[in-house]
PDB file of C-alpha atoms and ligand atoms in Angstrom:
ATOM      1  CA  UNK B 202     -73.641  73.156  15.677  1.00  0.00           C
ATOM      2  CA  UNK B 203     -71.605  76.234  16.564  1.00  0.00           C
ATOM      3  CA  UNK B 204     -72.858  77.901  13.435  1.00  0.00           C
ATOM      4  CA  UNK B 205     -76.409  77.101  14.436  1.00  0.00           C
ATOM      5  CA  UNK B 206     -75.937  78.580  17.898  1.00  0.00           C
ATOM      6  CA  UNK B 207     -74.369  81.664  16.344  1.00  0.00           C
ATOM      7  CA  UNK B 208     -77.203  82.063  13.838  1.00  0.00           C
ATOM      8  CA  UNK B 209     -79.780  81.779  16.571  1.00  0.00           C
ATOM      9  CA  UNK B 210     -77.890  84.375  18.566  1.00  0.00           C
ATOM     10  CA  UNK B 211     -77.844  86.832  15.676  1.00  0.00           C
ATOM     11  CA  UNK B 212     -81.598  86.588  15.486  1.00  0.00           C
ATOM     12  CA  UNK B 213     -82.038  87.045  19.218  1.00  0.00           C
ATOM     13  CA  UNK B 214     -79.246  89.485  19.967  1.00  0.00           C
ATOM     14  CA  UNK B 215     -77.572  91.514  17.242  1.00  0.00           C
ATOM     15  CA  UNK B 216     -73.804  91.578  17.713  1.00  0.00           C
ATOM     16  CA  UNK B 217     -72.479  95.024  18.655  1.00  0.00           C
ATOM     17  CA  UNK B 218     -68.862  96.058  18.175  1.00  0.00           C
ATOM     18  CA  UNK B 219     -67.865  99.425  19.626  1.00  0.00           C
ATOM     19  CA  UNK B 220     -64.542 101.206  19.324  1.00  0.00           C
ATOM     20  CA  UNK B 221     -63.534 103.120  22.443  1.00  0.00           C
ATOM     21  CA  UNK B 222     -60.896 105.538  21.247  1.00  0.00           C
ATOM     22  CA  UNK B 223     -60.218 106.722  24.824  1.00  0.00           C
ATOM     23  CA  UNK B 224     -58.018 109.879  24.932  1.00  0.00           C
ATOM     24  CA  UNK B 225     -56.660 109.428  21.418  1.00  0.00           C
ATOM     25  CA  UNK B 226     -57.101 111.278  18.103  1.00  0.00           C
ATOM     26  CA  UNK B 227     -57.402 114.998  17.550  1.00  0.00           C
ATOM     27  CA  UNK B 228     -60.199 116.261  15.295  1.00  0.00           C
ATOM     28  CA  UNK B 229     -58.363 115.785  11.975  1.00  0.00           C
ATOM     29  CA  UNK B 230     -57.174 112.307  12.981  1.00  0.00           C
ATOM     30  CA  UNK B 231     -60.680 111.380  14.134  1.00  0.00           C
ATOM     31  CA  UNK B 232     -62.266 112.430  10.841  1.00  0.00           C
ATOM     32  CA  UNK B 233     -59.633 110.472   8.963  1.00  0.00           C
ATOM     33  CA  UNK B 234     -60.108 107.299  11.028  1.00  0.00           C
ATOM     34  CA  UNK B 235     -63.910 107.500  10.899  1.00  0.00           C
ATOM     35  CA  UNK B 236     -63.790 107.903   7.110  1.00  0.00           C
ATOM     36  CA  UNK B 237     -61.518 104.905   6.685  1.00  0.00           C
ATOM     37  CA  UNK B 238     -63.621 102.742   9.004  1.00  0.00           C
ATOM     38  CA  UNK B 239     -66.754 103.792   7.119  1.00  0.00           C
ATOM     39  CA  UNK B 240     -65.223 102.858   3.775  1.00  0.00           C
ATOM     40  CA  UNK B 241     -63.944  99.522   5.098  1.00  0.00           C
ATOM     41  CA  UNK B 242     -67.265  98.453   6.576  1.00  0.00           C
ATOM     42  CA  UNK B 243     -69.894 100.092   4.344  1.00  0.00           C
ATOM     43  CA  UNK B 244     -71.423  96.721   3.411  1.00  0.00           C
ATOM     44  CA  UNK B 245     -71.839  95.286   6.921  1.00  0.00           C
ATOM     45  CA  UNK B 246     -75.443  95.035   8.034  1.00  0.00           C
ATOM     46  CA  UNK B 247     -75.697  92.173  10.498  1.00  0.00           C
ATOM     47  CA  UNK B 248     -73.290  93.652  13.056  1.00  0.00           C
ATOM     48  CA  UNK B 249     -74.039  96.919  14.819  1.00  0.00           C
ATOM     49  CA  UNK B 250     -70.971  99.166  14.752  1.00  0.00           C
ATOM     50  CA  UNK B 251     -70.362 102.122  17.084  1.00  0.00           C
ATOM     51  CA  UNK B 252     -67.436 104.548  17.294  1.00  0.00           C
ATOM     52  CA  UNK B 253     -66.739 106.395  20.553  1.00  0.00           C
ATOM     53  CA  UNK B 254     -64.282 109.240  19.904  1.00  0.00           C
ATOM     54  CA  UNK B 255     -63.305 111.844  22.512  1.00  0.00           C
ATOM     55  CA  UNK B 256     -65.801 114.672  23.175  1.00  0.00           C
ATOM     56  CA  UNK B 257     -63.916 117.169  21.004  1.00  0.00           C
ATOM     57  CA  UNK B 258     -64.342 114.991  17.900  1.00  0.00           C
ATOM     58  CA  UNK B 259     -67.969 113.903  18.342  1.00  0.00           C
ATOM     59  CA  UNK B 260     -69.587 116.509  16.085  1.00  0.00           C
ATOM     60  CA  UNK B 261     -67.075 116.099  13.280  1.00  0.00           C
ATOM     61  CA  UNK B 262     -67.187 112.305  13.389  1.00  0.00           C
ATOM     62  CA  UNK B 263     -70.977 112.554  13.349  1.00  0.00           C
ATOM     63  CA  UNK B 264     -70.740 114.462  10.076  1.00  0.00           C
ATOM     64  CA  UNK B 265     -68.702 111.594   8.643  1.00  0.00           C
ATOM     65  CA  UNK B 266     -71.060 108.906   9.922  1.00  0.00           C
ATOM     66  CA  UNK B 267     -74.385 110.527   9.013  1.00  0.00           C
ATOM     67  CA  UNK B 268     -76.461 108.097   6.916  1.00  0.00           C
ATOM     68  CA  UNK B 269     -73.875 105.362   7.337  1.00  0.00           C
ATOM     69  CA  UNK B 270     -74.248 101.974   9.023  1.00  0.00           C
ATOM     70  CA  UNK B 271     -72.078 103.179  11.928  1.00  0.00           C
ATOM     71  CA  UNK B 272     -73.403 104.823  15.086  1.00  0.00           C
ATOM     72  CA  UNK B 273     -71.775 107.380  17.360  1.00  0.00           C
ATOM     73  CA  UNK B 274     -71.126 107.060  21.084  1.00  0.00           C
ATOM     74  CA  UNK B 275     -69.497 109.155  23.802  1.00  0.00           C
ATOM     75  CA  UNK B 276     -67.145 107.914  26.509  1.00  0.00           C
ATOM     76  CA  UNK B 277     -68.780 109.580  29.514  1.00  0.00           C
ATOM     77  CA  UNK B 278     -71.542 111.997  30.541  1.00  0.00           C
ATOM     78  CA  UNK B 279     -72.709 113.972  33.560  1.00  0.00           C
ATOM     79  CA  UNK B 280     -76.223 113.352  34.845  1.00  0.00           C
ATOM     80  CA  UNK B 281     -77.330 116.949  35.541  1.00  0.00           C
ATOM     81  CA  UNK B 282     -79.264 118.812  32.846  1.00  0.00           C
ATOM     82  CA  UNK B 283     -77.097 121.950  32.845  1.00  0.00           C
ATOM     83  CA  UNK B 284     -75.418 124.407  35.167  1.00  0.00           C
ATOM     84  CA  UNK B 285     -72.221 125.152  37.030  1.00  0.00           C
ATOM     85  CA  UNK B 286     -70.386 121.869  36.522  1.00  0.00           C
ATOM     86  CA  UNK B 287     -67.115 122.959  34.953  1.00  0.00           C
ATOM     87  CA  UNK B 288     -65.686 120.437  32.552  1.00  0.00           C
ATOM     88  CA  UNK B 289     -68.761 118.249  32.370  1.00  0.00           C
ATOM     89  CA  UNK B 290     -70.949 117.372  29.369  1.00  0.00           C
ATOM     90  CA  UNK B 291     -74.704 116.717  29.540  1.00  0.00           C
ATOM     91  CA  UNK B 292     -76.958 114.202  27.813  1.00  0.00           C
ATOM     92  CA  UNK B 293     -78.562 116.858  25.646  1.00  0.00           C
ATOM     93  CA  UNK B 294     -75.121 118.047  24.537  1.00  0.00           C
ATOM     94  CA  UNK B 295     -74.255 114.487  23.495  1.00  0.00           C
ATOM     95  CA  UNK B 296     -77.550 114.188  21.633  1.00  0.00           C
ATOM     96  CA  UNK B 297     -76.960 117.446  19.810  1.00  0.00           C
ATOM     97  CA  UNK B 298     -73.546 116.106  18.736  1.00  0.00           C
ATOM     98  CA  UNK B 299     -75.254 113.065  17.197  1.00  0.00           C
ATOM     99  CA  UNK B 300     -74.609 110.406  19.859  1.00  0.00           C
ATOM    100  CA  UNK B 301     -76.795 107.336  20.201  1.00  0.00           C
ATOM    101  CA  UNK B 302     -74.666 105.549  22.800  1.00  0.00           C
ATOM    102  CA  UNK B 303     -72.521 106.498  25.779  1.00  0.00           C
ATOM    103  CA  UNK B 304     -70.034 104.372  27.705  1.00  0.00           C
ATOM    104  CA  UNK B 305     -70.419 104.685  31.489  1.00  0.00           C
ATOM    105  CA  UNK B 306     -68.443 103.160  34.341  1.00  0.00           C
ATOM    106  CA  UNK B 307     -65.352 102.307  32.338  1.00  0.00           C
ATOM    107  CA  UNK B 308     -62.702 100.903  34.672  1.00  0.00           C
ATOM    108  CA  UNK B 309     -60.362 103.763  33.793  1.00  0.00           C
ATOM    109  CA  UNK B 310     -62.984 106.193  35.085  1.00  0.00           C
ATOM    110  CA  UNK B 311     -63.569 104.049  38.163  1.00  0.00           C
ATOM    111  CA  UNK B 312     -59.795 103.877  38.755  1.00  0.00           C
ATOM    112  CA  UNK B 313     -58.623 107.420  37.949  1.00  0.00           C
ATOM    113  CA  UNK B 314     -61.693 109.648  38.258  1.00  0.00           C
ATOM    114  CA  UNK B 315     -63.615 108.367  41.265  1.00  0.00           C
ATOM    115  CA  UNK B 316     -66.476 106.760  39.321  1.00  0.00           C
ATOM    116  CA  UNK B 317     -68.619 104.577  41.584  1.00  0.00           C
ATOM    117  CA  UNK B 318     -71.613 102.317  41.029  1.00  0.00           C
ATOM    118  CA  UNK B 319     -73.797 105.142  42.328  1.00  0.00           C
ATOM    119  CA  UNK B 320     -72.513 107.685  39.788  1.00  0.00           C
ATOM    120  CA  UNK B 321     -72.687 105.084  37.011  1.00  0.00           C
ATOM    121  CA  UNK B 322     -76.296 104.441  37.986  1.00  0.00           C
ATOM    122  CA  UNK B 323     -77.156 108.164  37.875  1.00  0.00           C
ATOM    123  CA  UNK B 324     -75.495 108.484  34.489  1.00  0.00           C
ATOM    124  CA  UNK B 325     -77.293 105.434  33.076  1.00  0.00           C
ATOM    125  CA  UNK B 326     -80.656 106.776  34.253  1.00  0.00           C
ATOM    126  CA  UNK B 327     -79.982 110.234  32.815  1.00  0.00           C
ATOM    127  CA  UNK B 328     -78.969 108.745  29.465  1.00  0.00           C
ATOM    128  CA  UNK B 329     -82.088 106.579  29.278  1.00  0.00           C
ATOM    129  CA  UNK B 330     -84.292 109.555  30.177  1.00  0.00           C
ATOM    130  CA  UNK B 331     -82.749 111.322  27.176  1.00  0.00           C
ATOM    131  CA  UNK B 332     -83.183 108.386  24.769  1.00  0.00           C
ATOM    132  CA  UNK B 333     -79.457 107.625  24.763  1.00  0.00           C
ATOM    133  CA  UNK B 334     -78.205 104.065  25.193  1.00  0.00           C
ATOM    134  CA  UNK B 335     -75.742 103.391  28.013  1.00  0.00           C
ATOM    135  CA  UNK B 336     -72.919 100.892  27.571  1.00  0.00           C
ATOM    136  CA  UNK B 337     -72.400  99.985  31.229  1.00  0.00           C
ATOM    137  CA  UNK B 338     -68.931  98.622  32.006  1.00  0.00           C
ATOM    138  CA  UNK B 339     -68.274  96.123  34.767  1.00  0.00           C
ATOM    139  CA  UNK B 340     -65.309  93.941  35.620  1.00  0.00           C
ATOM    140  CA  UNK B 341     -62.865  92.756  38.230  1.00  0.00           C
ATOM    141  CA  UNK B 342     -59.246  93.701  38.854  1.00  0.00           C
ATOM    142  CA  UNK B 343     -56.446  91.145  38.826  1.00  0.00           C
ATOM    143  CA  UNK B 344     -56.291  91.146  42.626  1.00  0.00           C
ATOM    144  CA  UNK B 345     -60.044  90.373  42.751  1.00  0.00           C
ATOM    145  CA  UNK B 346     -59.631  87.433  40.374  1.00  0.00           C
ATOM    146  CA  UNK B 347     -56.652  86.111  42.315  1.00  0.00           C
ATOM    147  CA  UNK B 348     -58.669  86.372  45.545  1.00  0.00           C
ATOM    148  CA  UNK B 349     -61.535  84.470  43.922  1.00  0.00           C
ATOM    149  CA  UNK B 350     -63.728  87.569  44.075  1.00  0.00           C
ATOM    150  CA  UNK B 351     -64.573  87.887  40.379  1.00  0.00           C
ATOM    151  CA  UNK B 352     -68.259  87.039  40.748  1.00  0.00           C
ATOM    152  CA  UNK B 353     -68.586  89.137  43.892  1.00  0.00           C
ATOM    153  CA  UNK B 354     -67.141  92.242  42.197  1.00  0.00           C
ATOM    154  CA  UNK B 355     -69.081  91.721  38.976  1.00  0.00           C
ATOM    155  CA  UNK B 356     -72.301  91.250  40.946  1.00  0.00           C
ATOM    156  CA  UNK B 357     -71.651  94.457  42.896  1.00  0.00           C
ATOM    157  CA  UNK B 358     -71.081  96.373  39.649  1.00  0.00           C
ATOM    158  CA  UNK B 359     -74.074  94.908  37.810  1.00  0.00           C
ATOM    159  CA  UNK B 360     -76.628  95.073  40.624  1.00  0.00           C
ATOM    160  CA  UNK B 361     -75.724  98.572  41.788  1.00  0.00           C
ATOM    161  CA  UNK B 362     -74.995 100.178  38.408  1.00  0.00           C
ATOM    162  CA  UNK B 363     -78.347  98.977  37.039  1.00  0.00           C
ATOM    163  CA  UNK B 364     -80.366  99.508  40.242  1.00  0.00           C
ATOM    164  CA  UNK B 365     -83.833 100.931  39.690  1.00  0.00           C
ATOM    165  CA  UNK B 366     -83.854 100.417  35.933  1.00  0.00           C
ATOM    166  CA  UNK B 367     -86.978  98.857  34.420  1.00  0.00           C
ATOM    167  CA  UNK B 368     -87.294  95.944  31.994  1.00  0.00           C
ATOM    168  CA  UNK B 369     -88.173  98.499  29.326  1.00  0.00           C
ATOM    169  CA  UNK B 370     -84.994 100.456  30.127  1.00  0.00           C
ATOM    170  CA  UNK B 371     -82.940  97.293  29.688  1.00  0.00           C
ATOM    171  CA  UNK B 372     -83.964  97.095  26.023  1.00  0.00           C
ATOM    172  CA  UNK B 373     -81.691 100.113  25.543  1.00  0.00           C
ATOM    173  CA  UNK B 374     -78.794  99.062  27.759  1.00  0.00           C
ATOM    174  CA  UNK B 375     -75.644  97.223  26.711  1.00  0.00           C
ATOM    175  CA  UNK B 376     -73.461  95.663  29.406  1.00  0.00           C
ATOM    176  CA  UNK B 377     -69.712  95.458  28.779  1.00  0.00           C
ATOM    177  CA  UNK B 378     -67.701  92.931  30.753  1.00  0.00           C
ATOM    178  CA  UNK B 379     -64.159  94.260  30.851  1.00  0.00           C
ATOM    179  CA  UNK B 380     -61.805  92.453  33.223  1.00  0.00           C
ATOM    180  CA  UNK B 381     -59.355  95.172  34.237  1.00  0.00           C
ATOM    181  CA  UNK B 382     -56.379  92.806  33.965  1.00  0.00           C
ATOM    182  CA  UNK B 383     -57.164  92.293  30.265  1.00  0.00           C
ATOM    183  CA  UNK B 384     -57.415  95.967  29.312  1.00  0.00           C
ATOM    184  CA  UNK B 385     -54.467  97.208  27.298  1.00  0.00           C
ATOM    185  CA  UNK B 386     -52.316  94.304  28.463  1.00  0.00           C
ATOM    186  CA  UNK B 387     -52.452  92.072  25.410  1.00  0.00           C
ATOM    187  CA  UNK B 388     -53.738  89.311  27.697  1.00  0.00           C
ATOM    188  CA  UNK B 389     -57.368  88.737  26.827  1.00  0.00           C
ATOM    189  CA  UNK B 390     -59.724  86.614  28.887  1.00  0.00           C
ATOM    190  CA  UNK B 391     -59.880  83.140  27.388  1.00  0.00           C
ATOM    191  CA  UNK B 392     -63.121  82.241  25.683  1.00  0.00           C
ATOM    192  CA  UNK B 393     -63.988  80.059  28.670  1.00  0.00           C
ATOM    193  CA  UNK B 394     -63.285  82.833  31.189  1.00  0.00           C
ATOM    194  CA  UNK B 395     -65.349  85.314  29.173  1.00  0.00           C
ATOM    195  CA  UNK B 396     -68.265  82.916  28.696  1.00  0.00           C
ATOM    196  CA  UNK B 397     -68.285  82.013  32.399  1.00  0.00           C
ATOM    197  CA  UNK B 398     -68.657  85.626  33.503  1.00  0.00           C
ATOM    198  CA  UNK B 399     -71.065  86.579  30.695  1.00  0.00           C
ATOM    199  CA  UNK B 400     -73.300  83.690  31.658  1.00  0.00           C
ATOM    200  CA  UNK B 401     -73.104  84.783  35.287  1.00  0.00           C
ATOM    201  CA  UNK B 402     -74.093  88.355  34.299  1.00  0.00           C
ATOM    202  CA  UNK B 403     -77.056  87.035  32.309  1.00  0.00           C
ATOM    203  CA  UNK B 404     -78.116  85.055  35.375  1.00  0.00           C
ATOM    204  CA  UNK B 405     -77.958  88.223  37.482  1.00  0.00           C
ATOM    205  CA  UNK B 406     -80.084  90.061  34.911  1.00  0.00           C
ATOM    206  CA  UNK B 407     -82.622  87.262  35.091  1.00  0.00           C
ATOM    207  CA  UNK B 408     -82.819  87.649  38.877  1.00  0.00           C
ATOM    208  CA  UNK B 409     -83.065  91.443  38.636  1.00  0.00           C
ATOM    209  CA  UNK B 410     -85.531  91.592  35.741  1.00  0.00           C
ATOM    210  CA  UNK B 411     -86.839  88.424  34.081  1.00  0.00           C
ATOM    211  CA  UNK B 412     -85.701  85.723  31.695  1.00  0.00           C
ATOM    212  CA  UNK B 413     -86.875  87.415  28.498  1.00  0.00           C
ATOM    213  CA  UNK B 414     -85.121  90.644  29.480  1.00  0.00           C
ATOM    214  CA  UNK B 415     -81.927  88.809  30.419  1.00  0.00           C
ATOM    215  CA  UNK B 416     -82.018  86.921  27.111  1.00  0.00           C
ATOM    216  CA  UNK B 417     -82.344  90.088  25.079  1.00  0.00           C
ATOM    217  CA  UNK B 418     -79.622  92.219  26.733  1.00  0.00           C
ATOM    218  CA  UNK B 419     -76.392  92.332  24.788  1.00  0.00           C
ATOM    219  CA  UNK B 420     -73.238  91.671  26.789  1.00  0.00           C
ATOM    220  CA  UNK B 421     -69.998  92.812  25.169  1.00  0.00           C
ATOM    221  CA  UNK B 422     -66.555  91.565  26.102  1.00  0.00           C
ATOM    222  CA  UNK B 423     -63.698  94.071  26.345  1.00  0.00           C
ATOM    223  CA  UNK B 424     -59.996  93.636  27.042  1.00  0.00           C
ATOM    224  CA  UNK B 425     -57.283  93.079  24.408  1.00  0.00           C
ATOM    225  CA  UNK B 426     -59.766  92.134  21.680  1.00  0.00           C
ATOM    226  CA  UNK B 427     -57.882  91.681  18.407  1.00  0.00           C
ATOM    227  CA  UNK B 428     -58.527  90.262  14.952  1.00  0.00           C
ATOM    228  CA  UNK B 429     -57.002  86.948  16.019  1.00  0.00           C
ATOM    229  CA  UNK B 430     -59.124  86.364  19.127  1.00  0.00           C
ATOM    230  CA  UNK B 431     -62.524  87.830  18.187  1.00  0.00           C
ATOM    231  CA  UNK B 432     -63.767  84.712  16.406  1.00  0.00           C
ATOM    232  CA  UNK B 433     -63.464  82.377  19.359  1.00  0.00           C
ATOM    233  CA  UNK B 434     -64.831  84.997  21.758  1.00  0.00           C
ATOM    234  CA  UNK B 435     -67.874  85.832  19.654  1.00  0.00           C
ATOM    235  CA  UNK B 436     -68.747  82.170  19.243  1.00  0.00           C
ATOM    236  CA  UNK B 437     -69.450  81.923  22.964  1.00  0.00           C
ATOM    237  CA  UNK B 438     -73.133  81.703  23.663  1.00  0.00           C
ATOM    238  CA  UNK B 439     -73.328  84.736  25.948  1.00  0.00           C
ATOM    239  CA  UNK B 440     -70.780  86.981  24.214  1.00  0.00           C
ATOM    240  CA  UNK B 441     -72.737  89.406  22.033  1.00  0.00           C
ATOM    241  CA  UNK B 442     -70.042  91.775  20.905  1.00  0.00           C
ATOM    242  CA  UNK B 443     -66.888  93.588  21.897  1.00  0.00           C
ATOM    243  CA  UNK B 444     -65.771  96.911  23.303  1.00  0.00           C
ATOM    244  CA  UNK B 445     -62.459  97.479  21.584  1.00  0.00           C
ATOM    245  CA  UNK B 446     -59.742  99.863  22.780  1.00  0.00           C
ATOM    246  CA  UNK B 447     -56.294  99.736  21.188  1.00  0.00           C
ATOM    247  CA  UNK B 448     -57.345  97.771  18.120  1.00  0.00           C
ATOM    248  CA  UNK B 449     -59.997 100.395  17.283  1.00  0.00           C
ATOM    249  CA  UNK B 450     -57.378 103.112  16.757  1.00  0.00           C
ATOM    250  CA  UNK B 451     -56.559 101.805  13.292  1.00  0.00           C
ATOM    251  CA  UNK B 452     -59.204 101.049  10.683  1.00  0.00           C
ATOM    252  CA  UNK B 453     -57.724  97.779   9.503  1.00  0.00           C
ATOM    253  CA  UNK B 454     -57.717  95.744  12.750  1.00  0.00           C
ATOM    254  CA  UNK B 455     -61.063  97.251  13.767  1.00  0.00           C
ATOM    255  CA  UNK B 456     -62.624  96.259  10.432  1.00  0.00           C
ATOM    256  CA  UNK B 457     -61.146  92.764  10.783  1.00  0.00           C
ATOM    257  CA  UNK B 458     -62.702  92.467  14.242  1.00  0.00           C
ATOM    258  CA  UNK B 459     -66.119  93.447  12.872  1.00  0.00           C
ATOM    259  CA  UNK B 460     -65.749  91.030   9.954  1.00  0.00           C
ATOM    260  CA  UNK B 461     -64.688  88.305  12.374  1.00  0.00           C
ATOM    261  CA  UNK B 462     -68.251  88.420  13.712  1.00  0.00           C
ATOM    262  CA  UNK B 463     -69.989  87.950  10.364  1.00  0.00           C
TER     263      UNK B 463
HETATM  264  P1  13P O 134     -58.023  97.333  24.917  1.00  0.00           P
HETATM  265  O1  13P O 134     -58.801  96.752  23.761  1.00  0.00           O
HETATM  266  O2  13P O 134     -56.977  98.304  24.499  1.00  0.00           O
HETATM  267  O3  13P O 134     -57.536  96.274  25.844  1.00  0.00           O
HETATM  268  O4  13P O 134     -59.079  98.223  25.755  1.00  0.00           O
HETATM  269  C1  13P O 134     -60.289  97.672  26.119  1.00  0.00           C
HETATM  270  C2  13P O 134     -61.147  98.751  26.655  1.00  0.00           C
HETATM  271  O5  13P O 134     -60.888  99.292  27.708  1.00  0.00           O
HETATM  272  C3  13P O 134     -62.302  99.148  25.841  1.00  0.00           C
HETATM  273  O6  13P O 134     -63.155  99.979  26.559  1.00  0.00           O
END
């Protein structure tokens, strides 16, 4: 039965596993890791694989990944086209470096760099206008969960980060549910906790757009994903992939996570 559900899901929503390297890997290390990941996963077709190195490595990793089964993503973007915005990187710059995806609204950016739903929304719209696919991160902090505010916080993130997007836009959006308490802690959400929130997010998408749109959007789980927990997470009906931090910094665990979804 589980297998059947999983098979149906593959047909409806292709599993997507993305590695968020965060602020790790210089250029040489990035090339090395991308090459090893490429070699380890050259035969995988049914799972979409994306690597998100730091800005400085994007172009070089793109060279490695060209004509492979692995796509390239960035970790952030600025919404303006160009101009006096010291330190920022535009959509067209990401495109010229070979990106197809870009993470926006990661909790580390919300926590340390003043990212808000409004800026996430502007970034998502700019990416879509430039034919780049946003991976929009949402998720509650431990204090929110303890105060029984998980759904409230997730709703605020989803509704406001995706405000004004069309059904057509949503075909190119991935949502990543990353409970902040599970990021980098080794304590992942249980499969039940993940499924509960993913199902809630899909319900919100149905209210915001329509059922067909909600059914087709891929919702990744992120937070201490490892080779030994991916299988039970990915078997959940509304879990369509993973956004992997620590375990994406070495080819072997990352490849095992991808293969755990086959
Ligand atoms: P970890 O996998 O290290 O918990 O990080 C998750 C994450 O933040 C991915 O974006």
